[in-house]
Coordinates of C-alpha atoms in Angstrom, one line a residue:
X73 CA -11.6 21.4 -4.2
X74 CA -9.1 19.6 -6.2
X75 CA -6.4 21.3 -4.3
X76 CA -7.9 21.1 -1.0
X77 CA -8.1 17.1 -1.6
X78 CA -4.7 17.0 -2.3
X79 CA -3.7 18.6 0.7
X80 CA -5.5 16.4 3.0
X81 CA -4.3 13.2 1.6
X82 CA -0.4 14.5 1.6
X83 CA -0.8 15.3 5.6
X84 CA -2.4 11.8 5.7
X85 CA 1.0 10.7 4.1
X86 CA 4.0 10.4 6.3
X87 CA 6.4 12.9 6.6
X88 CA 9.8 11.3 6.7
X89 CA 12.9 13.4 8.0
X90 CA 15.3 12.7 5.3
X91 CA 17.3 14.7 2.9
X92 CA 17.4 12.3 -0.2
X93 CA 14.4 11.3 -2.2
X94 CA 13.1 7.4 -2.5
X95 CA 14.4 7.2 -6.0
X96 CA 17.9 8.8 -5.0
X97 CA 18.3 6.4 -2.7
X98 CA 17.6 3.0 -3.7
X99 CA 19.7 4.3 -7.0
X100 CA 22.7 3.8 -4.6
X101 CA 22.2 0.4 -4.3
X102 CA 22.8 -2.4 -7.2
X103 CA 20.4 -5.6 -8.1
X104 CA 19.6 -7.5 -5.2
X105 CA 20.4 -5.2 -2.7
X106 CA 17.8 -2.7 -4.4
X107 CA 15.3 -5.5 -3.9
X108 CA 16.2 -6.0 -0.4
X109 CA 16.2 -2.2 0.5
X110 CA 12.6 -1.0 -0.9
X111 CA 10.7 -4.5 -0.4
X112 CA 8.9 -2.9 3.0
X113 CA 7.9 -0.1 1.1
X114 CA 6.2 -1.6 -1.7
X115 CA 5.0 -4.2 0.5
X116 CA 3.1 -1.5 2.7
X117 CA 1.8 0.3 -0.2
X118 CA 0.4 -2.8 -1.5
X119 CA -1.3 -3.8 1.7
X120 CA -2.5 -0.2 2.0
X121 CA -4.3 -0.2 -1.2
X122 CA -5.9 -3.5 -0.5
X123 CA -7.5 -1.8 2.5
X124 CA -10.7 -0.1 2.5
X125 CA -12.2 -1.9 -0.4
X126 CA -15.9 -2.5 1.6
X127 CA -17.5 -1.0 4.4
X128 CA -20.1 -3.4 4.5
X129 CA -20.9 -7.0 3.3
X130 CA -24.3 -5.6 2.2
X131 CA -25.1 -4.9 -1.6
X132 CA -28.5 -4.0 -2.9
X133 CA -29.7 -6.3 -5.8
X134 CA -31.1 -3.4 -7.8
X135 CA -31.5 0.3 -7.5
X136 CA -29.1 3.4 -7.7
X137 CA -26.5 4.3 -5.3
X138 CA -23.3 6.3 -5.4
X139 CA -20.9 7.5 -3.0
X140 CA -18.0 9.1 -3.0
X141 CA -15.4 9.1 0.0
X142 CA -11.7 8.8 1.5
X143 CA -9.7 6.2 3.5
X144 CA -7.1 6.4 5.5
X145 CA -4.8 3.6 5.7
X146 CA -1.7 2.9 8.0
X147 CA 0.4 0.2 7.6
X148 CA 2.6 -1.0 10.6
X149 CA 6.1 -1.9 10.3
X150 CA 7.9 -4.5 12.3
X151 CA 11.4 -4.5 13.5
X152 CA 12.4 -7.2 10.9
X153 CA 11.4 -5.0 7.8
X154 CA 13.9 -2.4 9.1
X155 CA 16.6 -4.5 8.3
X156 CA 18.0 -6.9 5.5
X157 CA 21.4 -8.5 4.5
X158 CA 23.3 -6.5 1.9
X159 CA 26.3 -7.2 0.1
X160 CA 29.3 -5.1 -1.2
X161 CA 29.5 -4.8 -5.1
X162 CA 31.5 -3.4 -7.6
X163 CA 35.4 -3.5 -7.1
X164 CA 35.1 -3.7 -3.3
X165 CA 37.1 -6.6 -2.0
X166 CA 36.6 -9.2 -0.3
X167 CA 32.9 -9.3 -0.9
X168 CA 31.5 -8.6 2.6
X169 CA 27.5 -9.2 3.8
X170 CA 26.3 -6.7 6.2
X171 CA 23.1 -5.9 7.7
X172 CA 21.9 -2.6 6.6
X173 CA 18.7 -0.7 6.8
X174 CA 15.8 -1.0 4.5
X175 CA 14.0 2.3 3.1
X176 CA 12.2 2.3 6.4
X177 CA 14.9 1.6 8.6
X178 CA 17.8 3.5 10.8
X179 CA 18.7 6.4 8.7
X180 CA 22.4 6.1 10.4
X181 CA 23.1 3.2 7.5
X182 CA 25.6 0.7 8.0
X183 CA 29.5 -0.1 6.0
X184 CA 31.9 -2.8 5.7
X185 CA 35.8 -2.2 5.6
X186 CA 38.3 -4.1 4.1
X187 CA 41.4 -5.2 5.1
X188 CA 43.1 -2.3 3.7
X189 CA 40.7 0.1 5.3
X190 CA 38.5 0.9 2.4
X191 CA 34.8 1.9 3.8
X192 CA 31.6 0.5 1.5
X193 CA 29.0 2.4 3.1
X194 CA 25.3 1.5 2.8
X195 CA 22.8 4.3 3.0
X196 CA 20.4 4.7 5.7
X197 CA 16.6 4.6 5.7
X198 CA 13.7 6.9 6.7
X199 CA 12.9 5.9 10.1
X200 CA 9.6 5.0 9.7
X201 CA 7.7 2.6 12.1
X202 CA 4.4 2.9 10.3
X203 CA 3.5 4.3 6.4
X204 CA -0.1 6.0 6.1
X205 CA -1.8 7.2 3.0
X206 CA -5.4 8.5 2.1
X207 CA -7.1 7.4 -1.0
X208 CA -10.1 8.8 -2.6
X209 CA -13.0 6.7 -4.1
X210 CA -16.1 6.9 -6.0
X211 CA -18.6 3.8 -5.8
X212 CA -21.7 3.3 -8.5
X213 CA -24.2 0.3 -8.5
X214 CA -26.1 -1.8 -8.3
X215 CA -26.9 -4.0 -11.3
X216 CA -28.1 -7.7 -9.9
X217 CA -26.6 -7.0 -7.2
X218 CA -23.4 -5.4 -8.5
X219 CA -21.1 -2.3 -7.9
X220 CA -18.0 -0.8 -9.2
X221 CA -15.7 1.3 -7.3
X222 CA -12.9 3.7 -9.0
X223 CA -9.7 5.2 -7.3
X224 CA -7.7 7.9 -8.7
X225 CA -4.9 10.3 -7.2
X226 CA -1.7 12.2 -8.7
X227 CA -0.1 14.4 -6.7
X228 CA 3.5 15.4 -5.6
X229 CA 3.4 14.9 -2.0
X230 CA 6.7 15.8 -0.3
X231 CA 10.4 16.1 -1.2
X232 CA 11.0 12.7 0.2
X233 CA 8.4 10.4 -1.9
X234 CA 8.3 12.5 -4.9
X235 CA 5.4 12.2 -7.6
X236 CA 2.6 9.7 -6.5
X237 CA 0.2 8.5 -9.0
X238 CA -2.4 6.1 -8.3
X239 CA -5.5 4.4 -10.3
X240 CA -7.7 1.4 -9.3
X241 CA -10.6 -0.4 -10.4
X242 CA -13.0 -3.0 -9.1
X243 CA -16.2 -4.6 -8.7
X244 CA -18.3 -6.4 -5.7
X245 CA -21.0 -8.7 -6.3
X246 CA -24.0 -9.8 -3.7
X247 CA -23.6 -13.6 -2.8
X248 CA -26.4 -13.5 -0.5
X249 CA -29.2 -12.6 -3.0
X250 CA -28.6 -16.2 -4.1
X251 CA -29.8 -17.4 -0.7
X252 CA -32.6 -15.3 0.5
X253 CA -33.4 -17.2 3.7
X254 CA -29.6 -16.5 5.1
X255 CA -29.7 -14.3 8.1
X256 CA -26.2 -12.4 7.1
X257 CA -25.0 -10.9 4.0
X258 CA -22.3 -12.1 1.8
X259 CA -20.3 -10.3 -1.1
X260 CA -17.4 -11.1 -3.4
X261 CA -14.7 -8.8 -5.1
X262 CA -11.9 -8.1 -7.0
X263 CA -9.7 -5.2 -7.2
X264 CA -6.8 -3.8 -9.2
X265 CA -4.2 -0.8 -8.5
X266 CA -1.5 0.5 -10.5
X267 CA 0.7 3.1 -8.8
X268 CA 3.8 4.8 -9.7
X269 CA 6.4 6.5 -7.5
X270 CA 8.5 9.3 -9.0
X271 CA 9.8 7.8 -12.3
X272 CA 11.6 4.6 -10.8
X273 CA 8.6 2.5 -9.1
X274 CA 5.8 1.1 -11.0
X275 CA 3.8 -1.7 -9.3
X276 CA 0.6 -3.7 -10.0
X277 CA -1.7 -4.6 -6.8
X278 CA -4.2 -7.3 -7.2
X279 CA -6.7 -8.7 -4.4
X280 CA -9.5 -11.0 -4.5
X281 CA -11.8 -10.7 -1.3
X282 CA -14.9 -12.3 0.0
X283 CA -16.9 -10.7 2.8
X284 CA -19.4 -11.5 5.4
X285 CA -21.6 -9.2 7.5
X286 CA -24.7 -8.4 9.6
X287 CA -26.7 -4.6 9.2
X288 CA -27.9 -4.0 12.8
X289 CA -30.0 -0.7 12.8
X290 CA -27.3 2.1 11.6
X291 CA -24.5 -0.5 12.2
X292 CA -22.9 -2.5 10.0
X293 CA -20.7 -5.3 11.5
X294 CA -18.4 -7.3 8.9
X295 CA -15.0 -9.7 8.3
X296 CA -13.3 -10.8 5.4
X297 CA -10.9 -12.8 3.7
X298 CA -8.7 -11.7 1.0
X299 CA -5.8 -12.9 -1.2
X300 CA -3.6 -10.4 -2.5
X301 CA -0.7 -9.8 -4.6
X302 CA 2.0 -6.9 -5.5
X303 CA 4.3 -7.0 -8.0
X304 CA 6.8 -4.0 -8.8
X305 CA 9.5 -2.9 -11.2
X306 CA 12.0 -0.8 -10.1
X307 CA 14.4 0.7 -13.1
X308 CA 17.1 3.2 -12.0
X309 CA 20.8 4.2 -12.8
X310 CA 23.3 2.9 -10.5
X311 CA 26.4 4.7 -10.0
X312 CA 29.3 3.0 -8.0
X313 CA 31.4 6.1 -8.2
X314 CA 33.8 4.4 -10.6
X315 CA 30.9 3.4 -13.4
X316 CA 27.4 3.7 -13.7
X317 CA 24.8 0.9 -15.1
X318 CA 21.2 0.8 -15.7
X319 CA 19.5 -1.6 -13.3
X320 CA 16.3 -3.0 -13.6
X321 CA 14.9 -5.7 -10.5
X322 CA 11.5 -7.0 -9.9
X323 CA 10.2 -6.4 -6.3
X324 CA 7.3 -8.7 -5.0
X325 CA 5.8 -7.8 -1.9
X326 CA 5.2 -9.9 1.1
X327 CA 1.7 -9.5 1.4
X328 CA -0.5 -12.7 0.5
X329 CA -3.4 -13.4 2.6
X330 CA -5.3 -11.1 5.0
X331 CA -8.5 -11.2 7.6
X332 CA -10.5 -8.2 7.9
X333 CA -12.7 -7.2 11.2
X334 CA -15.0 -3.8 11.1
X335 CA -17.6 -1.9 12.1
X336 CA -19.4 0.9 10.3
X337 CA -21.9 3.3 11.0
X338 CA -24.8 4.5 8.5
X339 CA -26.0 8.1 9.2
X340 CA -28.4 8.9 6.0
X341 CA -26.0 10.1 3.5
X342 CA -22.7 10.0 5.9
X343 CA -21.3 6.8 6.5
X344 CA -18.0 5.8 8.7
X345 CA -16.2 2.8 9.1
X346 CA -13.3 1.2 10.8
X347 CA -11.2 -2.1 10.3
X348 CA -8.4 -3.9 11.1
X349 CA -6.6 -6.1 8.7
X350 CA -4.5 -9.0 9.8
X351 CA -1.7 -10.8 7.6
X352 CA 1.7 -10.2 6.5
X353 CA 1.6 -6.7 6.6
X354 CA -1.2 -5.6 9.1
X355 CA -3.0 -2.5 8.4
X356 CA -5.3 -0.3 10.3
X357 CA -8.2 1.3 7.8
X358 CA -10.7 4.1 8.5
X359 CA -13.4 5.5 6.1
X360 CA -15.5 8.3 5.8
X361 CA -18.1 8.7 2.7
X362 CA -21.0 10.7 1.8
X363 CA -23.8 9.1 -0.3
X364 CA -26.9 7.0 -0.7

């Protein structure tokens, strides 16, 4: 069962056509170059994780309900995220700025050439237009209109990404229970994720969200607003070919606010939903779950 879930989640993740792992690519950059190189991937991860946190705005005030499910989230990258301004470092002279690929950019890379003919090479990226991951979850409630959700996943995905470990926990509370005459459902929640990519990236992802919705027979229509924050620490050894140095940089994801619009369908114990999230990083989310 566990191996089956891991296989499914690995298929849902992107398969990049590159030869080096993410941590090996990042280690070729120093300081601010490393920040600019990996930031789109950090932003994409965070935006994906803050998706699929709910499939309805309705939360029972009391009574036991449990669901287990999986969400597939796909972040779509823009052309601007595929490149950044990199600066030559080390003993290369004179210092030059070059438009270089980010981790999701052109696999051909870029280079700078000194007046003496010395070439400084910036490695290419994975040529990714989107980034998809699958995340399992377990939700239980309700106590006074409150439910809790747990997410966990750890596996070696492929040669490019290496090992991914993920832990997430959050809670939602029914706001509409305090306004019984309202014709719509209102809820609010908070969620926290921590994920690691190989041995080089550790990220903390936060989300505060509020949603409204309406249940119509077997269908739920919902929309939401969220504030999100995503901060990662990247630690690696930079090798310039002449010397090595330990590097530690803080990377902040660009995802801040998002709007969500979605629809869900309920068939007794089987539930499906689809929503689209608009923000600094747009995300399409699809979910399937079983439970009461």
